[in-house]
Short mmCIF file of C-alpha atoms in Angstrom, two decimals:
data_model
loop_
_atom_site.label_atom_id
_atom_site.label_comp_id
_atom_site.label_asym_id
_atom_site.label_seq_id
_atom_site.Cartn_x
_atom_site.Cartn_y
_atom_site.Cartn_z
CA THR A 1 -18.41 -44.91 -28.52
CA PHE A 2 -18.67 -46.92 -31.73
CA THR A 3 -18.34 -50.18 -29.76
CA PHE A 4 -21.85 -49.68 -28.33
CA ASP A 5 -24.82 -50.71 -30.44
CA ILE A 6 -26.60 -47.47 -29.53
CA ALA A 7 -24.10 -45.55 -31.69
CA LEU A 8 -26.07 -46.76 -34.72
CA VAL A 9 -29.27 -45.14 -33.45
CA GLU A 10 -27.59 -41.93 -32.36
CA LEU A 11 -25.69 -41.43 -35.61
CA LEU A 12 -28.13 -42.74 -38.21
CA ALA A 13 -31.67 -42.16 -36.91
CA PRO A 14 -31.53 -38.32 -37.03
CA VAL A 15 -30.01 -38.41 -40.51
CA LEU A 16 -32.63 -40.87 -41.78
CA ALA A 17 -35.29 -38.51 -40.40
CA GLY A 18 -33.78 -35.57 -42.30
CA GLY A 19 -32.08 -34.09 -39.27
CA CYS A 20 -28.54 -33.18 -38.31
CA VAL A 21 -26.25 -34.99 -35.88
CA ILE A 22 -24.06 -32.97 -33.51
CA VAL A 23 -21.08 -35.00 -32.29
CA ALA A 24 -19.74 -33.64 -28.99
CA ASP A 25 -16.03 -33.99 -28.29
CA SER A 26 -14.55 -35.18 -24.99
CA GLU A 27 -14.22 -31.67 -23.60
CA HIS A 28 -17.97 -31.15 -23.86
CA THR A 29 -18.99 -34.60 -22.65
CA LEU A 30 -16.77 -34.25 -19.57
CA ASP A 31 -18.10 -30.81 -18.66
CA ALA A 32 -21.87 -30.53 -18.27
CA ALA A 33 -21.75 -26.73 -18.43
CA LEU A 34 -20.02 -26.86 -21.82
CA LEU A 35 -22.41 -29.57 -22.99
CA ARG A 36 -25.35 -27.38 -22.03
CA GLU A 37 -23.86 -24.48 -24.00
CA LEU A 38 -23.42 -26.77 -27.02
CA LEU A 39 -27.05 -27.90 -26.84
CA VAL A 40 -28.17 -24.27 -26.89
CA SER A 41 -25.75 -23.01 -29.56
CA SER A 42 -26.40 -25.93 -31.92
CA GLY A 43 -30.16 -25.71 -31.56
CA ALA A 44 -30.34 -29.41 -30.63
CA THR A 45 -33.90 -30.69 -30.29
CA ALA A 46 -33.24 -34.28 -29.17
CA MET A 47 -30.74 -36.01 -26.91
CA GLN A 48 -30.26 -39.52 -25.55
CA ALA A 49 -28.20 -40.14 -22.40
CA THR A 50 -27.97 -42.38 -19.37
CA PRO A 51 -29.59 -41.09 -16.17
CA ALA A 52 -26.07 -40.14 -14.99
CA GLY A 53 -25.64 -37.91 -18.04
CA TRP A 54 -29.02 -36.26 -17.53
CA ARG A 55 -28.28 -35.62 -13.86
CA MET A 56 -25.06 -33.85 -14.85
CA LEU A 57 -27.10 -31.50 -17.04
CA VAL A 58 -29.62 -30.88 -14.28
CA ASP A 59 -26.83 -30.01 -11.87
CA ALA A 60 -25.28 -27.67 -14.43
CA GLY A 61 -28.39 -25.53 -14.76
CA GLY A 62 -31.07 -27.76 -16.22
CA VAL A 63 -32.00 -29.14 -19.62
CA PRO A 64 -32.29 -26.40 -22.26
CA SER A 65 -35.89 -25.85 -23.31
CA GLY A 66 -34.99 -26.38 -26.97
CA VAL A 67 -34.31 -30.06 -26.29
CA ARG A 68 -37.85 -31.29 -26.79
CA LEU A 69 -37.24 -35.04 -27.15
CA ARG A 70 -35.41 -36.38 -24.10
CA MET A 71 -34.47 -40.06 -24.12
CA THR A 72 -32.94 -42.01 -21.27
CA ALA A 73 -31.66 -45.57 -21.21
CA GLY A 74 -28.92 -47.74 -19.76
CA GLU A 75 -30.00 -47.94 -16.13
CA PRO A 76 -33.14 -47.44 -14.00
CA LEU A 77 -34.57 -43.93 -14.03
CA ALA A 78 -35.19 -42.46 -10.56
CA ARG A 79 -38.41 -40.57 -9.94
CA ASP A 80 -36.71 -37.37 -8.78
CA LEU A 81 -34.56 -37.27 -11.91
CA ALA A 82 -37.55 -37.95 -14.14
CA ASP A 83 -39.34 -35.00 -12.57
CA ALA A 84 -36.26 -32.81 -13.07
CA ILE A 85 -35.79 -33.59 -16.77
CA GLY A 86 -39.39 -34.29 -17.75
CA GLY A 87 -39.77 -30.78 -19.02
CA GLY A 88 -42.98 -28.90 -19.52
CA THR A 89 -45.16 -28.01 -22.45
CA GLY A 90 -43.73 -29.13 -25.77
CA SER A 91 -41.22 -31.67 -24.44
CA CYS A 92 -41.34 -35.44 -24.09
CA LEU A 93 -39.33 -37.80 -21.88
CA LEU A 94 -38.95 -41.38 -23.13
CA ASN A 95 -37.71 -44.16 -20.86
CA LEU A 96 -36.12 -46.68 -23.22
CA TYR A 97 -35.18 -50.26 -22.47
CA GLY A 98 -33.05 -52.78 -24.29
CA PRO A 99 -30.09 -54.96 -23.30
CA THR A 100 -27.25 -55.10 -25.81
CA GLU A 101 -28.24 -58.70 -26.56
CA THR A 102 -31.55 -57.48 -28.04
CA THR A 103 -30.15 -54.76 -30.30
CA ILE A 104 -30.93 -51.98 -29.88
CA TYR A 105 -34.09 -50.99 -28.00
CA SER A 106 -36.72 -53.53 -26.96
CA GLY A 107 -39.28 -51.19 -25.48
CA GLY A 108 -39.97 -47.72 -24.29
CA ALA A 109 -42.66 -45.53 -22.83
CA VAL A 110 -43.41 -41.87 -22.27
CA VAL A 111 -42.69 -41.01 -18.64
CA GLU A 112 -45.79 -39.61 -16.99
CA PRO A 113 -45.64 -37.07 -14.14
CA ALA A 114 -45.63 -38.27 -10.53
CA PRO A 115 -47.19 -40.20 -8.89
CA ALA A 116 -47.43 -42.42 -11.98
CA PRO A 117 -44.81 -45.22 -11.91
CA ILE A 118 -41.89 -45.23 -14.33
CA GLU A 119 -42.59 -47.97 -16.86
CA ILE A 120 -41.38 -49.51 -20.11
CA GLY A 121 -43.67 -50.52 -22.92
CA SER A 122 -43.47 -52.90 -25.87
CA VAL A 123 -43.57 -50.29 -28.60
CA ILE A 124 -40.69 -51.38 -30.84
CA ARG A 125 -41.89 -53.04 -34.03
CA GLY A 126 -40.93 -56.71 -34.26
CA THR A 127 -40.13 -56.97 -30.54
CA ARG A 128 -42.06 -58.73 -27.78
CA LEU A 129 -41.69 -58.46 -24.01
CA TYR A 130 -42.72 -61.18 -21.56
CA VAL A 131 -42.81 -61.47 -17.76
CA LEU A 132 -42.41 -65.16 -16.94
CA ASP A 133 -42.00 -67.43 -13.92
CA GLU A 134 -39.27 -70.07 -13.51
CA GLY A 135 -41.20 -72.44 -15.75
CA LEU A 136 -41.38 -69.87 -18.58
CA ARG A 137 -45.09 -69.34 -17.92
CA PRO A 138 -46.60 -65.85 -18.11
CA VAL A 139 -47.38 -64.38 -14.70
CA PRO A 140 -50.60 -62.45 -13.99
CA PRO A 141 -50.59 -58.63 -13.92
CA GLY A 142 -49.09 -57.28 -10.71
CA VAL A 143 -47.06 -60.42 -10.01
CA LEU A 144 -43.27 -60.23 -10.16
CA GLY A 145 -41.44 -62.34 -12.71
CA GLU A 146 -38.37 -62.22 -14.92
CA VAL A 147 -38.43 -60.12 -18.09
CA TYR A 148 -37.72 -61.89 -21.37
CA VAL A 149 -37.34 -60.38 -24.85
CA GLY A 150 -38.34 -62.04 -28.09
CA GLY A 151 -38.53 -61.01 -31.71
CA ALA A 152 -36.25 -59.82 -34.47
CA GLY A 153 -33.82 -57.95 -32.22
CA VAL A 154 -32.61 -60.97 -30.25
CA ALA A 155 -28.95 -61.74 -31.01
CA ARG A 156 -27.66 -65.18 -31.98
CA GLY A 157 -25.65 -65.61 -28.80
CA TYR A 158 -22.28 -64.81 -27.27
CA PHE A 159 -19.32 -65.30 -29.58
CA GLY A 160 -17.21 -68.27 -28.52
CA ALA A 161 -19.30 -68.93 -25.37
CA PRO A 162 -21.85 -71.66 -26.12
CA GLY A 163 -22.53 -72.41 -22.45
CA GLN A 164 -23.30 -68.80 -21.60
CA SER A 165 -25.40 -68.51 -24.76
CA ALA A 166 -27.47 -71.56 -23.83
CA ALA A 167 -28.19 -70.11 -20.39
CA ARG A 168 -29.42 -66.76 -21.71
CA PHE A 169 -30.85 -67.48 -25.19
CA LEU A 170 -33.72 -69.97 -24.85
CA PRO A 171 -36.14 -71.49 -27.38
CA ASP A 172 -39.16 -69.21 -27.75
CA PRO A 173 -42.29 -71.21 -26.80
CA PHE A 174 -44.53 -68.35 -27.95
CA SER A 175 -43.29 -68.13 -31.56
CA ASP A 176 -44.16 -70.21 -34.60
CA LEU A 177 -40.91 -69.26 -36.37
CA PRO A 178 -38.32 -72.07 -36.55
CA GLY A 179 -35.32 -71.33 -34.35
CA ALA A 180 -36.93 -68.37 -32.60
CA ARG A 181 -35.45 -67.61 -29.18
CA LEU A 182 -36.07 -65.57 -26.06
CA TYR A 183 -33.38 -63.60 -24.27
CA ARG A 184 -33.41 -63.93 -20.50
CA THR A 185 -32.63 -60.40 -19.28
CA GLY A 186 -32.21 -61.05 -15.55
CA ASP A 187 -34.45 -58.06 -14.85
CA VAL A 188 -37.41 -58.49 -12.52
CA GLY A 189 -40.66 -56.73 -13.33
CA ARG A 190 -44.46 -56.82 -13.27
CA TRP A 191 -47.20 -56.00 -15.73
CA ARG A 192 -49.30 -53.02 -14.69
CA SER A 193 -52.87 -52.16 -15.60
CA SER A 194 -51.52 -49.70 -18.19
CA GLY A 195 -50.23 -52.65 -20.24
CA ARG A 196 -46.65 -51.61 -19.50
CA ILE A 197 -43.93 -53.17 -17.36
CA GLU A 198 -42.56 -51.72 -14.14
CA LEU A 199 -39.04 -52.94 -13.40
CA ALA A 200 -38.22 -53.97 -9.82
CA GLY A 201 -34.56 -54.98 -9.66
CA ARG A 202 -32.47 -57.95 -10.74
CA ALA A 203 -32.87 -61.71 -10.50
CA ASP A 204 -29.08 -62.15 -10.40
CA ARG A 205 -26.09 -60.23 -9.04
CA GLN A 206 -25.53 -58.07 -12.10
CA LEU A 207 -24.96 -54.44 -11.12
CA LYS A 208 -25.21 -51.16 -12.99
CA ILE A 209 -22.54 -48.51 -12.38
CA ARG A 210 -23.43 -45.23 -14.14
CA GLY A 211 -24.98 -47.10 -17.04
CA TYR A 212 -22.29 -49.79 -17.35
CA ARG A 213 -23.17 -53.43 -16.80
CA VAL A 214 -21.03 -55.06 -14.11
CA GLU A 215 -21.03 -58.77 -13.31
CA ALA A 216 -20.13 -59.02 -9.62
CA GLY A 217 -18.70 -62.51 -10.02
CA GLU A 218 -16.26 -61.36 -12.69
CA VAL A 219 -14.82 -58.65 -10.44
CA GLU A 220 -14.64 -61.06 -7.50
CA ALA A 221 -12.74 -63.63 -9.59
CA VAL A 222 -10.13 -61.04 -10.54
CA LEU A 223 -9.77 -59.96 -6.92
CA ARG A 224 -9.30 -63.55 -5.75
CA GLY A 225 -6.55 -63.92 -8.34
CA GLN A 226 -4.47 -61.18 -6.72
CA PRO A 227 -1.53 -62.01 -4.41
CA ASP A 228 -2.37 -62.29 -0.71
CA ILE A 229 -6.17 -62.24 -1.32
CA ALA A 230 -7.98 -65.44 -0.30
CA GLU A 231 -11.62 -64.38 -0.55
CA ALA A 232 -13.44 -61.44 -2.09
CA VAL A 233 -16.95 -60.13 -2.58
CA VAL A 234 -18.14 -56.89 -4.16
CA SER A 235 -21.18 -54.82 -3.37
CA VAL A 236 -22.48 -51.34 -4.13
CA ARG A 237 -23.00 -48.34 -1.92
CA GLY A 238 -25.16 -45.36 -2.76
CA ALA A 239 -28.16 -45.08 -5.04
CA GLY A 240 -29.14 -43.89 -8.48
CA SER A 241 -26.29 -42.24 -10.36
CA ASP A 242 -24.12 -42.08 -7.23
CA VAL A 243 -23.57 -45.82 -6.77
CA ARG A 244 -20.01 -46.88 -6.05
CA LEU A 245 -18.47 -50.34 -6.16
CA VAL A 246 -16.84 -51.61 -2.96
CA GLY A 247 -14.56 -54.62 -2.63
CA TYR A 248 -14.52 -56.68 0.60
CA LEU A 249 -11.37 -58.76 1.00
CA VAL A 250 -10.04 -61.51 3.22
CA THR A 251 -6.24 -61.86 3.13
CA ARG A 252 -4.37 -65.16 3.15
CA SER A 253 -2.89 -64.19 6.51
CA GLY A 254 -6.41 -63.99 7.94
CA THR A 255 -5.91 -60.56 9.51
CA ASP A 256 -7.81 -57.33 8.92
CA GLN A 257 -4.67 -55.56 7.74
CA ALA A 258 -4.36 -54.70 4.06
CA PRO A 259 -1.28 -56.16 2.33
CA GLU A 260 -0.96 -52.99 0.21
CA THR A 261 -2.49 -49.55 -0.22
CA PRO A 262 -5.85 -49.19 -1.97
CA VAL A 263 -4.18 -47.16 -4.73
CA ASP A 264 -1.67 -49.97 -5.43
CA LEU A 265 -4.43 -52.58 -5.62
CA ALA A 266 -6.68 -50.41 -7.79
CA GLU A 267 -3.80 -49.65 -10.14
CA ARG A 268 -3.11 -53.35 -10.65
CA LEU A 269 -6.79 -54.12 -11.22
CA ARG A 270 -6.94 -51.49 -13.96
CA THR A 271 -4.52 -53.57 -16.02
CA VAL A 272 -7.19 -56.26 -16.44
CA LEU A 273 -10.51 -54.49 -15.74
CA PRO A 274 -12.16 -51.37 -17.17
CA ASP A 275 -12.28 -48.49 -14.71
CA TYR A 276 -15.99 -48.76 -13.94
CA MET A 277 -15.41 -52.33 -12.69
CA VAL A 278 -12.60 -51.32 -10.29
CA PRO A 279 -13.95 -50.81 -6.75
CA ALA A 280 -13.81 -47.24 -5.48
CA ALA A 281 -12.89 -48.51 -2.01
CA PHE A 282 -11.69 -51.69 -0.34
CA VAL A 283 -12.50 -53.12 3.08
CA VAL A 284 -10.25 -55.82 4.56
CA LEU A 285 -12.04 -58.22 6.93
CA ALA A 286 -10.79 -61.08 9.08
CA ARG A 287 -13.63 -63.13 7.55
CA LEU A 288 -16.69 -62.52 5.41
CA PRO A 289 -20.03 -62.39 7.26
CA LEU A 290 -22.26 -65.40 6.64
CA THR A 291 -25.95 -66.12 7.00
CA GLY A 292 -27.25 -69.07 9.02
CA SER A 293 -27.22 -71.15 5.83
CA GLY A 294 -23.57 -70.35 5.16
CA LYS A 295 -24.08 -67.83 2.35
CA ILE A 296 -22.47 -64.39 2.17
CA ASP A 297 -24.53 -61.95 4.25
CA HIS A 298 -24.41 -58.88 2.01
CA ARG A 299 -26.48 -56.85 4.48
CA ALA A 300 -23.81 -57.34 7.16
CA LEU A 301 -20.96 -55.97 5.02
CA PRO A 302 -19.72 -52.78 6.72
CA GLU A 303 -19.70 -49.30 5.22
CA PRO A 304 -16.24 -48.48 3.86
CA ASP A 305 -14.06 -45.72 5.28
CA TRP A 306 -14.08 -43.47 2.24
CA GLY A 307 -11.55 -41.22 3.89
CA MET A 308 -8.96 -43.99 3.59
CA ALA A 309 -9.81 -44.87 -0.01
CA ALA A 310 -6.92 -42.97 -1.56
CA GLY A 311 -4.30 -44.51 0.72
CA GLY A 312 -1.20 -42.83 2.08
CA GLY A 313 -1.00 -40.00 4.57
CA THR A 314 -3.24 -36.96 4.79
CA VAL A 315 -1.89 -33.42 4.47
CA ALA A 316 -4.20 -31.03 6.31
CA PRO A 317 -5.48 -27.87 4.60
CA ARG A 318 -3.09 -24.95 4.93
CA THR A 319 -5.28 -22.03 3.89
CA PRO A 320 -8.92 -21.00 4.38
CA LEU A 321 -9.60 -21.75 0.69
CA GLU A 322 -8.17 -25.26 0.97
CA THR A 323 -10.25 -25.81 4.11
CA GLU A 324 -13.43 -24.79 2.26
CA LEU A 325 -12.65 -26.95 -0.77
CA ALA A 326 -11.77 -29.95 1.42
CA ALA A 327 -15.15 -29.60 3.11
CA ILE A 328 -16.89 -29.54 -0.29
CA PHE A 329 -14.95 -32.67 -1.34
CA ALA A 330 -16.03 -34.48 1.83
CA GLU A 331 -19.68 -33.43 1.50
CA LEU A 332 -20.06 -34.40 -2.17
CA LEU A 333 -18.32 -37.75 -1.67
CA ALA A 334 -20.13 -38.49 1.63
CA LEU A 335 -16.86 -39.07 3.45
CA GLY A 336 -16.77 -39.65 7.16
CA ALA A 337 -13.16 -38.49 7.49
CA PRO A 338 -11.28 -35.27 6.65
CA VAL A 339 -9.93 -34.82 3.14
CA GLY A 340 -6.25 -33.97 2.73
CA VAL A 341 -5.04 -31.43 0.22
CA THR A 342 -3.17 -34.12 -1.76
CA ASP A 343 -5.97 -36.71 -1.74
CA ASN A 344 -7.20 -37.66 -5.22
CA PHE A 345 -10.85 -36.78 -5.86
CA PHE A 346 -11.39 -39.85 -8.06
CA ALA A 347 -9.52 -42.23 -5.76
CA LEU A 348 -11.89 -41.11 -3.00
CA GLY A 349 -14.85 -42.35 -5.04
CA GLY A 350 -15.53 -39.39 -7.32
CA HIS A 351 -16.65 -39.80 -10.91
CA SER A 352 -17.81 -37.64 -13.80
CA LEU A 353 -21.15 -36.81 -12.18
CA THR A 354 -19.71 -35.73 -8.84
CA ALA A 355 -16.97 -33.84 -10.70
CA THR A 356 -19.64 -31.78 -12.42
CA ARG A 357 -21.36 -31.13 -9.10
CA LEU A 358 -18.05 -30.06 -7.57
CA MET A 359 -17.34 -27.51 -10.30
CA THR A 360 -20.91 -26.22 -10.06
CA ARG A 361 -20.37 -25.65 -6.34
CA VAL A 362 -17.08 -23.86 -7.05
CA ARG A 363 -18.71 -21.60 -9.62
CA SER A 364 -21.51 -20.73 -7.20
CA ALA A 365 -19.26 -20.19 -4.17
CA TYR A 366 -16.50 -18.16 -5.80
CA GLY A 367 -18.18 -16.57 -8.81
CA ILE A 368 -15.70 -17.99 -11.30
CA ASP A 369 -16.12 -20.24 -14.33
CA LEU A 370 -13.68 -23.15 -14.18
CA PRO A 371 -13.90 -25.96 -16.76
CA VAL A 372 -14.10 -29.51 -15.46
CA ARG A 373 -10.85 -30.32 -17.26
CA VAL A 374 -9.04 -28.36 -14.52
CA LEU A 375 -10.13 -31.00 -12.01
CA PHE A 376 -9.17 -33.86 -14.33
CA ALA A 377 -5.71 -32.38 -14.75
CA ASP A 378 -5.09 -32.08 -10.99
CA PRO A 379 -7.87 -33.80 -8.98
CA THR A 380 -6.70 -32.62 -5.54
CA VAL A 381 -7.76 -29.88 -3.13
CA ALA A 382 -4.38 -28.23 -3.59
CA GLY A 383 -4.64 -28.25 -7.38
CA LEU A 384 -8.18 -26.92 -7.40
CA ALA A 385 -7.28 -24.21 -4.86
CA THR A 386 -4.48 -23.03 -7.14
CA ALA A 387 -6.86 -22.88 -10.10
CA VAL A 388 -9.43 -20.93 -8.06
CA GLU A 389 -6.82 -18.42 -6.88
CA THR A 390 -5.56 -17.96 -10.45
CA ALA A 391 -9.08 -17.35 -11.72
CA ARG A 392 -9.94 -14.91 -8.93
CA SER A 393 -6.77 -12.91 -9.54
CA GLY A 394 -7.58 -12.66 -13.24
CA ALA A 395 -4.03 -13.63 -14.13
CA GLY A 396 -3.61 -14.80 -17.67
CA GLY A 397 -7.28 -14.55 -18.64
CA PRO A 398 -9.34 -17.76 -18.76
CA VAL A 399 -8.08 -20.57 -16.57
CA ALA A 400 -6.28 -23.29 -18.47
CA ALA A 401 -5.65 -26.78 -17.23
CA PRO A 402 -2.41 -27.15 -15.25
CA THR A 403 0.40 -28.48 -17.41
CA ARG A 404 0.67 -32.10 -16.37
CA PRO A 405 1.18 -35.19 -18.54
CA VAL A 406 -2.50 -36.16 -18.75
CA GLU A 407 -4.12 -37.26 -22.00
CA LEU A 408 -7.64 -36.03 -22.70
CA SER A 409 -8.83 -38.33 -25.45
CA ASP A 410 -12.26 -38.86 -26.99
CA ALA A 411 -12.75 -42.05 -24.98
CA GLN A 412 -15.46 -42.48 -22.41
CA THR A 413 -15.04 -40.64 -19.12
CA ASP A 414 -14.26 -43.86 -17.30
CA ASP A 415 -11.42 -44.64 -19.68
CA LEU A 416 -9.97 -41.24 -18.81
CA LEU A 417 -10.36 -41.80 -15.08
CA ARG A 418 -8.43 -45.05 -15.45
CA THR A 419 -5.27 -43.03 -16.15
CA LEU A 420 -5.78 -40.41 -13.47
CA VAL A 421 -5.53 -42.31 -10.21
CA PRO A 422 -2.34 -44.25 -11.09
CA ASP A 423 -0.82 -41.00 -12.37
CA GLU A 424 -0.85 -39.63 -8.83
CA ARG A 425 1.80 -42.18 -7.82
CA ARG A 426 4.20 -41.55 -10.69
#
């Protein structure tokens, strides 16, 4: 979207280089199969996406060979995904790095085949990368430290937040320019013998959910502000592009009984938080686990019951097709409980990536071509079963989305998902 700094690169850089920009609409960005067709039909030679976006393409049949320049940014790139999108002769995969505060990119490096590590390099003109200790002293190669960014790309600070700006934008001790500053990224990394940096996690509790930056403390503060909730902590489950946010709650009554359904709580949170910051599941505890020093023991937080994430009762499958689709739902979402035919795919923890995988499985299993918008229109086993039966019978030609009052705008996928789960209760 235009609110992200990267829109400037994506829209202007190809034009400045004498190329053509193809702007995909929401229907294509929500459906990896359609996006793949657009890449082929338009003759696109370059694309930039988060790892989640690239994984959607891989699951939909792979990256078209015509896309020679493949750029990824926004979250750490997993080795298996890098191998899947790295391409062969004539293609190049760039792993780009740059927090929004250091507009736009701060570094990047060509991803080498395994077993070479995935690195970032200081290749952006006017930008400098440092790995420093707590005293802002450079650490030796191979030693972990915090990554800092200096140079022309560093922003002035956060608007209207001088305290937060002072904590993140520090005087640059390595520059002779008056007023020069370093941005403290919160990323942990080490210099390698290649002269590039290998990232190794975070120095704080900032999380990444499908490319979006999530401050755990911000979500926890909103949760603690809800009625009947005394304490709250959030954590993530899963890995790579499949991470999901989980909220752990302690009620004011001190019991392990939820004061309301997960759908009710999630719906209320969506009035103050963007969808990607709303936990996909909630776990109510009598008390939060603590370490010997009295801090929250994140390792002792239990795995959520994903089967209860949608709330309400479960209607068992009524036909063989519904039974098969319910099993696919449960497998893709790693649920430990049966899925009912009225359970909402997205309320159970699904997102755009798993939606693409689901429709790929449906196409493979039943030999039909259903667009992802069918799932967005009715994200239940029952709704998908109806669409599959309609397609298999050939009635009415291509399958259209069921007629329900759902808006499909040009907003990000997560903005769309924000309207879907509450809609199930109207």
